[in-house]
Backbone as numpy.savetxt, mean C-alpha at the origin, in Angstrom:
# Nx Ny Nz CAx CAy CAz Cx Cy Cz
20.91 -1.50 13.84 19.71 -1.84 14.61 19.38 -3.32 14.41
18.87 -3.97 15.43 18.46 -5.37 15.34 17.00 -5.49 15.75
16.46 -6.70 15.57 15.07 -6.92 15.98 15.03 -7.43 17.41
13.98 -7.09 18.16 12.92 -6.11 17.86 13.48 -4.70 17.65
12.62 -3.81 17.17 13.01 -2.42 16.94 12.12 -1.52 17.81
12.40 -0.22 17.84 11.50 0.67 18.60 10.07 0.69 18.06
9.88 0.16 16.83 8.57 0.23 16.19 7.93 -1.13 15.97
8.63 -2.21 16.28 8.16 -3.55 15.96 8.68 -4.53 17.01
7.78 -5.16 17.73 8.17 -6.07 18.82 8.49 -7.47 18.34
8.22 -7.77 17.07 8.48 -9.11 16.55 9.97 -9.39 16.51
10.32 -10.65 16.65 11.71 -11.06 16.46 11.82 -11.66 15.07
13.05 -11.72 14.59 13.29 -12.25 13.25 12.75 -13.66 13.14
12.01 -13.92 12.07 11.38 -15.22 11.87 9.91 -15.24 12.17
9.41 -14.20 12.88 7.98 -14.14 13.22 7.16 -13.45 12.13
7.82 -12.84 11.16 7.12 -12.14 10.08 7.39 -12.87 8.78
6.34 -13.07 8.00 6.43 -13.84 6.76 7.21 -13.08 5.69
7.57 -13.80 4.63 8.31 -13.20 3.52 7.47 -12.21 2.72
6.15 -12.37 2.79 5.24 -11.43 2.12 4.35 -10.78 3.17
4.29 -9.46 3.12 3.51 -8.68 4.09 2.49 -7.83 3.37
1.25 -7.88 3.81 0.22 -6.94 3.37 0.31 -5.72 4.28
0.31 -4.53 3.67 0.56 -3.31 4.44 -0.57 -2.30 4.24
-1.66 -2.43 5.00 -2.67 -1.37 5.00 -2.20 -0.21 5.88
-2.76 0.95 5.66 -2.43 2.06 6.55 -3.13 1.93 7.89
-4.36 1.48 7.86 -5.27 1.47 9.01 -5.04 0.25 9.91
-4.76 0.44 11.19 -4.62 -0.69 12.10 -5.86 -1.58 12.16
-7.05 -0.98 12.09 -8.28 -1.77 12.14 -8.41 -2.66 10.90
-7.88 -2.21 9.78 -7.91 -3.02 8.56 -6.99 -4.24 8.72
-5.85 -4.04 9.37 -4.94 -5.17 9.61 -5.62 -6.21 10.51
-6.29 -5.76 11.55 -6.99 -6.69 12.46 -8.11 -7.42 11.71
-8.84 -6.68 10.90 -9.95 -7.27 10.15 -9.46 -8.41 9.26
-8.36 -8.17 8.58 -7.81 -9.20 7.68 -7.36 -10.41 8.49
-6.65 -10.18 9.57 -6.16 -11.29 10.39 -7.31 -12.12 10.95
-8.36 -11.45 11.40 -9.47 -12.15 12.05 -10.41 -12.83 11.06
-10.47 -12.34 9.83 -11.46 -12.85 8.88 -10.89 -13.65 7.72
-9.60 -13.55 7.48 -9.04 -14.20 6.29 -7.85 -15.12 6.58
-7.14 -14.89 7.66 -5.97 -15.72 7.97 -6.33 -16.82 8.95
-5.72 -17.96 8.80 -5.86 -19.03 9.79 -4.63 -19.03 10.69
-4.86 -19.43 11.94 -3.77 -19.50 12.93 -3.04 -18.17 13.07
-3.76 -17.07 12.96 -3.13 -15.75 13.04 -2.63 -15.47 14.44
-1.40 -15.00 14.54 -0.78 -14.65 15.81 -0.37 -13.18 15.78
-0.71 -12.46 16.85 -0.28 -11.07 16.98 1.18 -11.05 17.43
2.07 -10.55 16.58 3.50 -10.58 16.90 4.04 -9.21 17.29
3.26 -8.15 17.07 3.67 -6.82 17.50 2.46 -5.91 17.60
2.50 -4.99 18.55 1.43 -3.98 18.66 1.99 -2.69 19.25
3.25 -2.42 19.02 3.86 -1.20 19.51 3.19 0.01 18.88
2.94 1.04 19.68 2.30 2.28 19.23 0.91 2.05 18.62
0.28 0.95 19.00 -1.04 0.64 18.48 -1.04 0.16 17.03
0.13 -0.20 16.51 0.26 -0.69 15.13 0.40 -2.21 15.17
-0.66 -2.93 14.81 -0.61 -4.40 14.92 0.09 -5.06 13.74
0.76 -6.16 14.04 1.33 -7.02 13.01 0.93 -8.46 13.34
0.27 -9.11 12.40 -0.17 -10.50 12.57 0.52 -11.37 11.53
0.80 -12.59 11.91 1.28 -13.59 10.97 0.38 -14.82 11.06
-0.09 -15.28 9.91 -0.94 -16.46 9.85 -0.76 -17.14 8.51
-1.78 -17.86 8.09 -1.70 -18.56 6.81 -2.92 -18.23 5.95
-2.66 -18.16 4.65 -3.73 -18.01 3.67 -3.49 -19.05 2.58
-4.47 -19.92 2.39 -4.30 -21.03 1.45 -3.03 -21.81 1.71
-2.71 -21.97 2.98 -1.57 -22.76 3.38 -0.23 -22.05 3.35
-0.21 -20.80 2.90 1.05 -20.06 2.80 1.13 -19.01 3.90
2.31 -18.88 4.50 2.52 -17.90 5.56 2.44 -16.48 5.00
1.61 -15.65 5.64 1.41 -14.27 5.24 1.33 -13.42 6.51
1.94 -12.25 6.46 1.80 -11.29 7.56 1.01 -10.08 7.08
0.36 -9.43 8.01 -0.34 -8.18 7.71 0.01 -7.20 8.82
0.47 -6.02 8.42 0.90 -5.02 9.39 0.45 -3.65 8.92
-0.05 -2.84 9.82 -0.43 -1.47 9.48 0.83 -0.62 9.31
0.69 0.45 8.52 1.82 1.36 8.31 1.60 2.74 8.90
0.36 3.00 9.38 0.04 4.37 9.74 -0.17 5.21 8.50
-0.37 6.52 8.70 -0.67 7.41 7.59 0.57 8.18 7.15
0.73 8.31 5.84 1.78 9.14 5.28 3.04 8.39 4.91
3.81 9.00 4.01 5.02 8.37 3.53 6.08 8.20 4.60
6.19 9.14 5.52 7.21 9.03 6.56 6.98 7.79 7.42
5.73 7.56 7.80 5.40 6.40 8.63 5.56 5.11 7.84
5.00 5.07 6.63 5.15 3.88 5.80 6.61 3.60 5.49
7.40 4.67 5.36 8.82 4.50 5.09 9.55 3.79 6.21
9.23 4.13 7.45 9.87 3.47 8.60 9.50 1.99 8.64
8.21 1.69 8.58 7.78 0.29 8.71 8.27 -0.56 7.55
8.17 -0.05 6.33 8.59 -0.86 5.18 10.10 -1.07 5.17
10.87 -0.06 5.54 12.32 -0.21 5.56 12.75 -1.27 6.58
12.15 -1.23 7.75 12.49 -2.25 8.76 12.07 -3.65 8.30
10.89 -3.74 7.68 10.44 -5.06 7.20 11.39 -5.61 6.14
11.78 -4.77 5.20 12.67 -5.22 4.14 14.07 -5.58 4.66
14.62 -4.73 5.50 16.05 -4.86 5.83 16.34 -5.60 7.12
15.43 -5.55 8.09 15.68 -6.19 9.38 14.91 -7.49 9.57
13.79 -7.64 8.86 12.97 -8.84 9.00 13.00 -9.73 7.75
13.86 -9.39 6.81 14.06 -10.21 5.60 12.79 -10.43 4.80
11.89 -9.45 4.81 10.68 -9.53 3.99 11.05 -9.32 2.53
10.51 -10.14 1.65 10.81 -10.05 0.22 9.80 -9.21 -0.55
8.53 -9.27 -0.13 7.45 -8.61 -0.86 6.55 -7.84 0.10
6.27 -6.60 -0.23 5.27 -5.83 0.51 4.18 -5.40 -0.47
2.96 -5.76 -0.13 1.80 -5.39 -0.94 0.98 -4.38 -0.15
1.07 -3.14 -0.56 0.25 -2.11 0.11 -1.19 -2.27 -0.32
-2.10 -2.25 0.64 -3.53 -2.27 0.35 -4.13 -1.01 0.97
-4.24 0.01 0.15 -4.60 1.32 0.66 -5.82 1.91 0.00
-6.18 3.09 0.47 -7.30 3.84 -0.09 -6.77 5.06 -0.82
-7.55 5.54 -1.78 -7.09 6.65 -2.61 -8.28 7.47 -3.08
-7.95 8.66 -3.55 -8.93 9.52 -4.19 -8.75 9.47 -5.69
-9.81 9.13 -6.43 -9.71 8.94 -7.87 -9.74 10.24 -8.65
-8.96 10.28 -9.75 -8.84 11.48 -10.57 -9.54 11.37 -11.92
-9.99 10.18 -12.32 -10.47 9.96 -13.67 -11.92 9.49 -13.67
-12.68 9.94 -14.65 -14.09 9.56 -14.73 -14.26 8.06 -14.97
-13.30 7.43 -15.63 -13.41 6.00 -15.93 -13.10 5.12 -14.72
-12.61 5.70 -13.63 -12.32 4.94 -12.42 -13.45 5.18 -11.43
-14.34 4.21 -11.31 -15.50 4.35 -10.44 -15.11 4.16 -8.99
-15.93 4.70 -8.11 -15.74 4.45 -6.68 -15.85 2.94 -6.45
-14.88 2.38 -5.76 -14.83 0.94 -5.52 -13.89 0.21 -6.44
-13.51 0.83 -7.56 -12.55 0.21 -8.47 -11.16 0.16 -7.82
-10.34 -0.79 -8.30 -8.96 -0.89 -7.83 -8.03 -0.17 -8.79
-6.96 0.38 -8.23 -5.89 0.98 -9.02 -4.58 0.31 -8.62
-3.91 -0.28 -9.60 -2.58 -0.86 -9.39 -1.56 0.22 -9.75
-0.75 0.60 -8.79 0.19 1.71 -9.00 1.44 1.21 -9.72
1.54 1.52 -11.02 2.73 1.15 -11.78 3.93 1.97 -11.33
3.70 3.26 -11.06 4.75 4.15 -10.59 4.11 5.24 -9.76
4.94 6.00 -9.05 4.41 7.02 -8.16 5.14 8.34 -8.34
4.38 9.38 -8.66 4.88 10.75 -8.60 4.70 11.25 -7.16
5.32 12.36 -6.84 5.18 12.83 -5.46 5.51 14.32 -5.33
5.02 14.93 -4.26 5.49 16.24 -3.83 6.35 16.11 -2.57
6.67 14.87 -2.21 7.48 14.59 -1.03 8.96 14.79 -1.32
9.71 15.05 -0.27 11.16 15.18 -0.37 11.85 13.88 0.07
11.10 12.77 0.05 11.62 11.51 0.60 12.92 11.06 -0.05
13.05 11.24 -1.37 14.23 10.75 -2.09 15.42 11.69 -1.97
15.28 12.79 -1.26 16.40 13.71 -1.05 17.56 13.00 -0.39
17.26 12.02 0.45 18.30 11.29 1.18 19.28 10.57 0.26
18.90 10.30 -0.98 19.75 9.54 -1.89 20.78 10.41 -2.60
20.64 11.72 -2.50 21.59 12.66 -3.12 21.73 12.39 -4.62
20.61 12.15 -5.27 20.60 11.94 -6.71 20.43 13.28 -7.43
21.13 13.46 -8.52 21.06 14.72 -9.24 19.98 14.63 -10.32
18.75 14.57 -9.86 17.61 14.45 -10.75 16.38 14.08 -9.95
15.32 13.68 -10.64 14.07 13.30 -10.00 13.93 11.79 -10.04
13.83 11.18 -8.86 13.75 9.73 -8.77 12.29 9.29 -8.89
12.03 8.32 -9.78 10.66 7.87 -10.04 10.58 6.36 -9.88
10.36 5.86 -8.67 10.32 4.42 -8.44 9.04 3.79 -8.99
9.13 2.52 -9.31 7.97 1.82 -9.87 7.72 0.51 -9.13
6.59 -0.11 -9.44 6.21 -1.38 -8.84 7.05 -2.51 -9.41
7.04 -3.64 -8.72 7.62 -4.85 -9.27 6.70 -5.37 -10.37
7.26 -5.64 -11.55 6.43 -6.01 -12.69 5.68 -7.32 -12.47
6.33 -8.32 -11.91 5.67 -9.61 -11.72 4.51 -9.51 -10.74
4.70 -8.76 -9.66 3.59 -8.56 -8.72 2.44 -7.84 -9.42
2.77 -6.82 -10.19 1.74 -6.07 -10.90 1.00 -6.95 -11.90
1.73 -7.70 -12.68 1.12 -8.56 -13.69 0.22 -9.60 -13.06
0.70 -10.24 -12.00 -0.11 -11.27 -11.33 -1.34 -10.67 -10.66
-1.20 -9.49 -10.08 -2.36 -8.84 -9.44 -3.44 -8.53 -10.47
-3.04 -8.05 -11.64 -4.02 -7.76 -12.69 -4.72 -9.04 -13.15
-3.98 -10.13 -13.27 -4.58 -11.40 -13.67 -5.57 -11.89 -12.62
-5.21 -11.76 -11.35 -6.10 -12.20 -10.27 -7.38 -11.37 -10.27
-7.24 -10.06 -10.41 -8.43 -9.19 -10.46 -9.33 -9.57 -11.64
-8.73 -9.77 -12.79 -9.51 -10.12 -13.98 -10.24 -11.45 -13.80
-9.56 -12.43 -13.24 -10.16 -13.76 -13.09 -11.30 -13.76 -12.07
-11.33 -12.75 -11.19 -12.38 -12.64 -10.19 -13.40 -11.55 -10.54
-13.33 -11.05 -11.77 -14.25 -10.00 -12.25 -14.23 -8.77 -11.35
-13.04 -8.44 -10.89 -12.85 -7.23 -10.08 -12.26 -6.16 -10.98
-12.96 -5.05 -11.10 -12.52 -4.01 -12.03 -11.28 -3.31 -11.49
-10.24 -3.27 -12.32 -8.99 -2.66 -11.89 -8.38 -1.87 -13.02
-7.52 -0.93 -12.66 -6.83 -0.06 -13.60 -5.35 -0.03 -13.18
-4.46 0.09 -14.13 -3.04 0.18 -13.83 -2.49 1.46 -14.43
-1.66 2.15 -13.67 -1.06 3.37 -14.19 -0.30 4.12 -13.11
0.06 5.32 -13.43 0.82 6.19 -12.54 -0.11 6.84 -11.52
0.38 6.96 -10.28 -0.40 7.63 -9.25 0.41 8.78 -8.66
-0.24 9.55 -7.82 0.39 10.68 -7.13 0.37 10.41 -5.63
1.55 10.35 -5.01 1.66 10.19 -3.56 2.04 11.54 -2.96
1.17 12.06 -2.12 1.36 13.40 -1.58 1.64 13.38 -0.08
2.40 14.35 0.38 2.57 14.55 1.82 1.34 15.21 2.43
0.46 15.73 1.58 -0.70 16.47 2.06 -1.97 15.68 1.78
-2.81 15.54 2.79 -4.12 14.94 2.61 -4.95 15.84 1.70
-5.58 15.26 0.72 -6.19 16.06 -0.35 -7.20 17.08 0.14
-7.96 16.74 1.19 -9.00 17.66 1.67 -8.44 18.85 2.43
-7.19 18.76 2.90 -6.67 19.78 3.81 -5.57 20.65 3.21
-5.14 20.36 1.98 -4.03 21.14 1.44 -4.50 22.54 1.05
-3.59 23.50 1.14 -3.94 24.90 0.92 -4.22 25.22 -0.54
-3.78 24.34 -1.47 -3.99 24.62 -2.89 -5.36 24.18 -3.38
-6.08 23.39 -2.56 -7.40 22.95 -2.96 -7.37 22.05 -4.19
-8.37 22.19 -5.04 -8.49 21.34 -6.23 -7.34 21.54 -7.22
-6.68 22.71 -7.15 -5.59 22.96 -8.10 -4.50 21.91 -7.98
-4.29 21.37 -6.79 -3.21 20.39 -6.60 -3.50 19.12 -7.37
-4.66 18.49 -7.14 -4.90 17.21 -7.80 -5.19 17.38 -9.28
-5.83 18.47 -9.67 -6.13 18.68 -11.08 -4.87 18.67 -11.94
-3.82 19.29 -11.45 -2.59 19.37 -12.23 -1.96 17.99 -12.41
-1.97 17.19 -11.35 -1.41 15.84 -11.45 -2.29 14.96 -12.34
-3.59 15.15 -12.26 -4.50 14.40 -13.13 -4.25 14.74 -14.60
-4.00 16.02 -14.88 -3.74 16.45 -16.25 -2.51 15.77 -16.85
-1.58 15.37 -16.00 -0.35 14.74 -16.48 -0.38 13.22 -16.31
-1.59 12.66 -16.13 -1.76 11.22 -16.24 -1.87 10.43 -14.97
-1.83 11.07 -13.82 -1.99 10.31 -12.57 -3.44 9.87 -12.40
-3.63 8.64 -11.97 -4.97 8.08 -11.86 -5.65 8.40 -10.53
-4.85 8.54 -9.48 -5.43 8.76 -8.15 -4.34 9.26 -7.21
-4.74 9.56 -5.99 -3.80 10.07 -4.99 -3.86 9.24 -3.72
-2.66 8.86 -3.23 -2.54 8.33 -1.87 -1.42 9.09 -1.18
-0.90 8.56 -0.09 0.16 9.25 0.63 1.40 8.38 0.86
1.31 7.07 0.65 2.35 6.16 1.12 3.16 5.46 0.03
2.64 5.35 -1.18 3.27 4.50 -2.19 4.68 4.93 -2.56
4.92 6.22 -2.70 6.24 6.67 -3.13 7.33 6.20 -2.18
7.13 6.37 -0.89 8.14 5.94 0.09 8.33 4.43 0.05
7.23 3.70 -0.07 7.32 2.23 -0.16 8.13 1.81 -1.37
7.84 2.38 -2.52 8.56 2.00 -3.74 10.04 2.40 -3.67
10.33 3.55 -3.09 11.73 3.95 -2.89 12.47 2.90 -2.05
11.86 2.49 -0.95 12.50 1.53 -0.06 12.68 0.17 -0.72
11.69 -0.24 -1.51 11.80 -1.53 -2.20 12.98 -1.51 -3.16
13.11 -0.44 -3.95 14.20 -0.36 -4.91 15.55 -0.25 -4.22
15.60 0.55 -3.17 16.87 0.75 -2.46 17.36 -0.54 -1.80
16.42 -1.37 -1.32 16.79 -2.60 -0.62 16.84 -3.82 -1.54
16.49 -3.63 -2.81 16.49 -4.76 -3.74 15.35 -5.73 -3.53
14.24 -5.24 -2.97 13.08 -6.08 -2.71 11.93 -5.70 -3.65
10.74 -6.27 -3.41 9.61 -6.09 -4.32 8.43 -5.44 -3.60
7.72 -4.57 -4.32 6.55 -3.91 -3.73 5.51 -3.63 -4.81
4.27 -3.61 -4.36 3.14 -3.21 -5.20 2.10 -2.54 -4.33
1.57 -1.42 -4.81 0.44 -0.79 -4.14 -0.84 -1.11 -4.91
-1.77 -1.74 -4.20 -3.12 -1.96 -4.72 -4.03 -1.01 -3.95
-4.69 -0.12 -4.64 -5.47 0.92 -4.00 -6.94 0.81 -4.39
-7.80 1.13 -3.45 -9.23 1.22 -3.74 -9.62 2.69 -3.83
-10.30 3.06 -4.92 -10.81 4.41 -5.05 -12.01 4.57 -4.11
-11.77 5.24 -2.99 -12.83 5.40 -1.98 -13.46 6.79 -2.02
-12.84 7.71 -2.75 -13.37 9.07 -2.79 -13.09 9.68 -4.15
-14.12 9.88 -4.95 -13.97 10.42 -6.29 -13.74 11.93 -6.19
-12.55 12.38 -6.61 -12.22 13.79 -6.53 -13.04 14.64 -7.49
-13.60 14.02 -8.52 -14.39 14.75 -9.52 -15.81 14.98 -9.03
-16.46 13.93 -8.56 -17.87 14.02 -8.18 -18.09 14.20 -6.67
-17.08 13.87 -5.87 -17.23 13.92 -4.42 -17.87 12.67 -3.84
-18.22 11.70 -4.70 -18.84 10.47 -4.22 -17.84 9.64 -3.44
-18.30 9.02 -2.35 -17.42 8.20 -1.49 -17.95 6.78 -1.39
-17.03 5.85 -1.20 -17.40 4.45 -1.03 -18.03 4.26 0.34
-19.16 3.57 0.38 -19.84 3.28 1.64 -19.59 1.84 2.05
-19.79 1.55 3.33 -19.67 0.18 3.81 -18.46 -0.10 4.66
-17.59 0.89 4.88 -16.45 0.71 5.76 -15.46 -0.33 5.24
-14.76 -0.96 6.17 -13.72 -1.93 5.81 -14.26 -3.10 4.98
-15.44 -3.66 5.28 -15.93 -4.76 4.43 -16.05 -4.41 2.95
-16.23 -3.13 2.64 -16.34 -2.72 1.24 -15.00 -2.83 0.52
-13.93 -3.03 1.27 -12.60 -3.15 0.67 -12.22 -4.61 0.38
-13.18 -5.52 0.53 -12.87 -6.94 0.35 -12.34 -7.29 -1.04
-12.78 -6.67 -2.14 -12.17 -7.00 -3.42 -10.65 -6.77 -3.43
-10.21 -5.64 -2.89 -8.78 -5.36 -2.80 -8.07 -6.37 -1.91
-8.68 -6.68 -0.78 -8.08 -7.64 0.15 -7.95 -9.00 -0.50
-8.99 -9.41 -1.23 -8.95 -10.72 -1.90 -7.81 -10.79 -2.92
-7.68 -9.75 -3.73 -6.61 -9.74 -4.73 -5.25 -9.81 -4.05
-5.06 -9.03 -2.99 -3.77 -9.01 -2.31 -3.44 -10.36 -1.67
-4.43 -10.98 -1.05 -4.18 -12.29 -0.41 -3.89 -13.36 -1.45
-4.65 -13.35 -2.54 -4.38 -14.33 -3.60 -2.99 -14.11 -4.20
-2.58 -12.84 -4.32 -1.26 -12.53 -4.81 -0.18 -13.01 -3.85
-0.42 -12.83 -2.56 0.54 -13.28 -1.55 0.70 -14.78 -1.55
-0.34 -15.49 -1.97 -0.31 -16.95 -1.95 0.21 -17.56 -3.25
0.56 -16.73 -4.23 1.07 -17.24 -5.51 2.39 -17.99 -5.29
């Protein structure tokens, strides 16, 4: 396959070496319109926007991934292998599993557990456990600390099932929490698999928007995610 692809109208060279990857298309537009200079829309196939602009003088792209590992897997694989992207920084939302992680806090995903069958394609005789790029993780933690943004680093759970709709109810997340997972998203596992398989770098920075213990949710919509966006943009500009 060559560029453009069935999922991305950009041609090679229109996407920066570092891409911010939110799930939500509106979040991608918000970042492009409020944080990037000279932002250009380079793709909008299937309503999934991709913008390339500059942050602190450095070229940065932001592209939505849609929801779930399967969707994030398609977009991240094409970005890594067809568009020569070196770094993908996921900026996503998650449900928190721990009392010490307040609503609004950031979680840096060191590694991702999953109930997905995504790694079946590799025909590995065992359980594959991909992790973040250490330098991206280390720098993201430093940026958060220097900006007094509360963050946590650890293992997360990436599920094929949205937490509110799975048939197991609370039993699903409780078990993963008991074994050390800090929160749940849906996309990180596929992203980390693709990064390792392609020899590229990835990090998921997540905002705890829904506390699974108390039921409390983050208010304020996309603007409430600005701490996460700031850390990711500063990291992209390193």
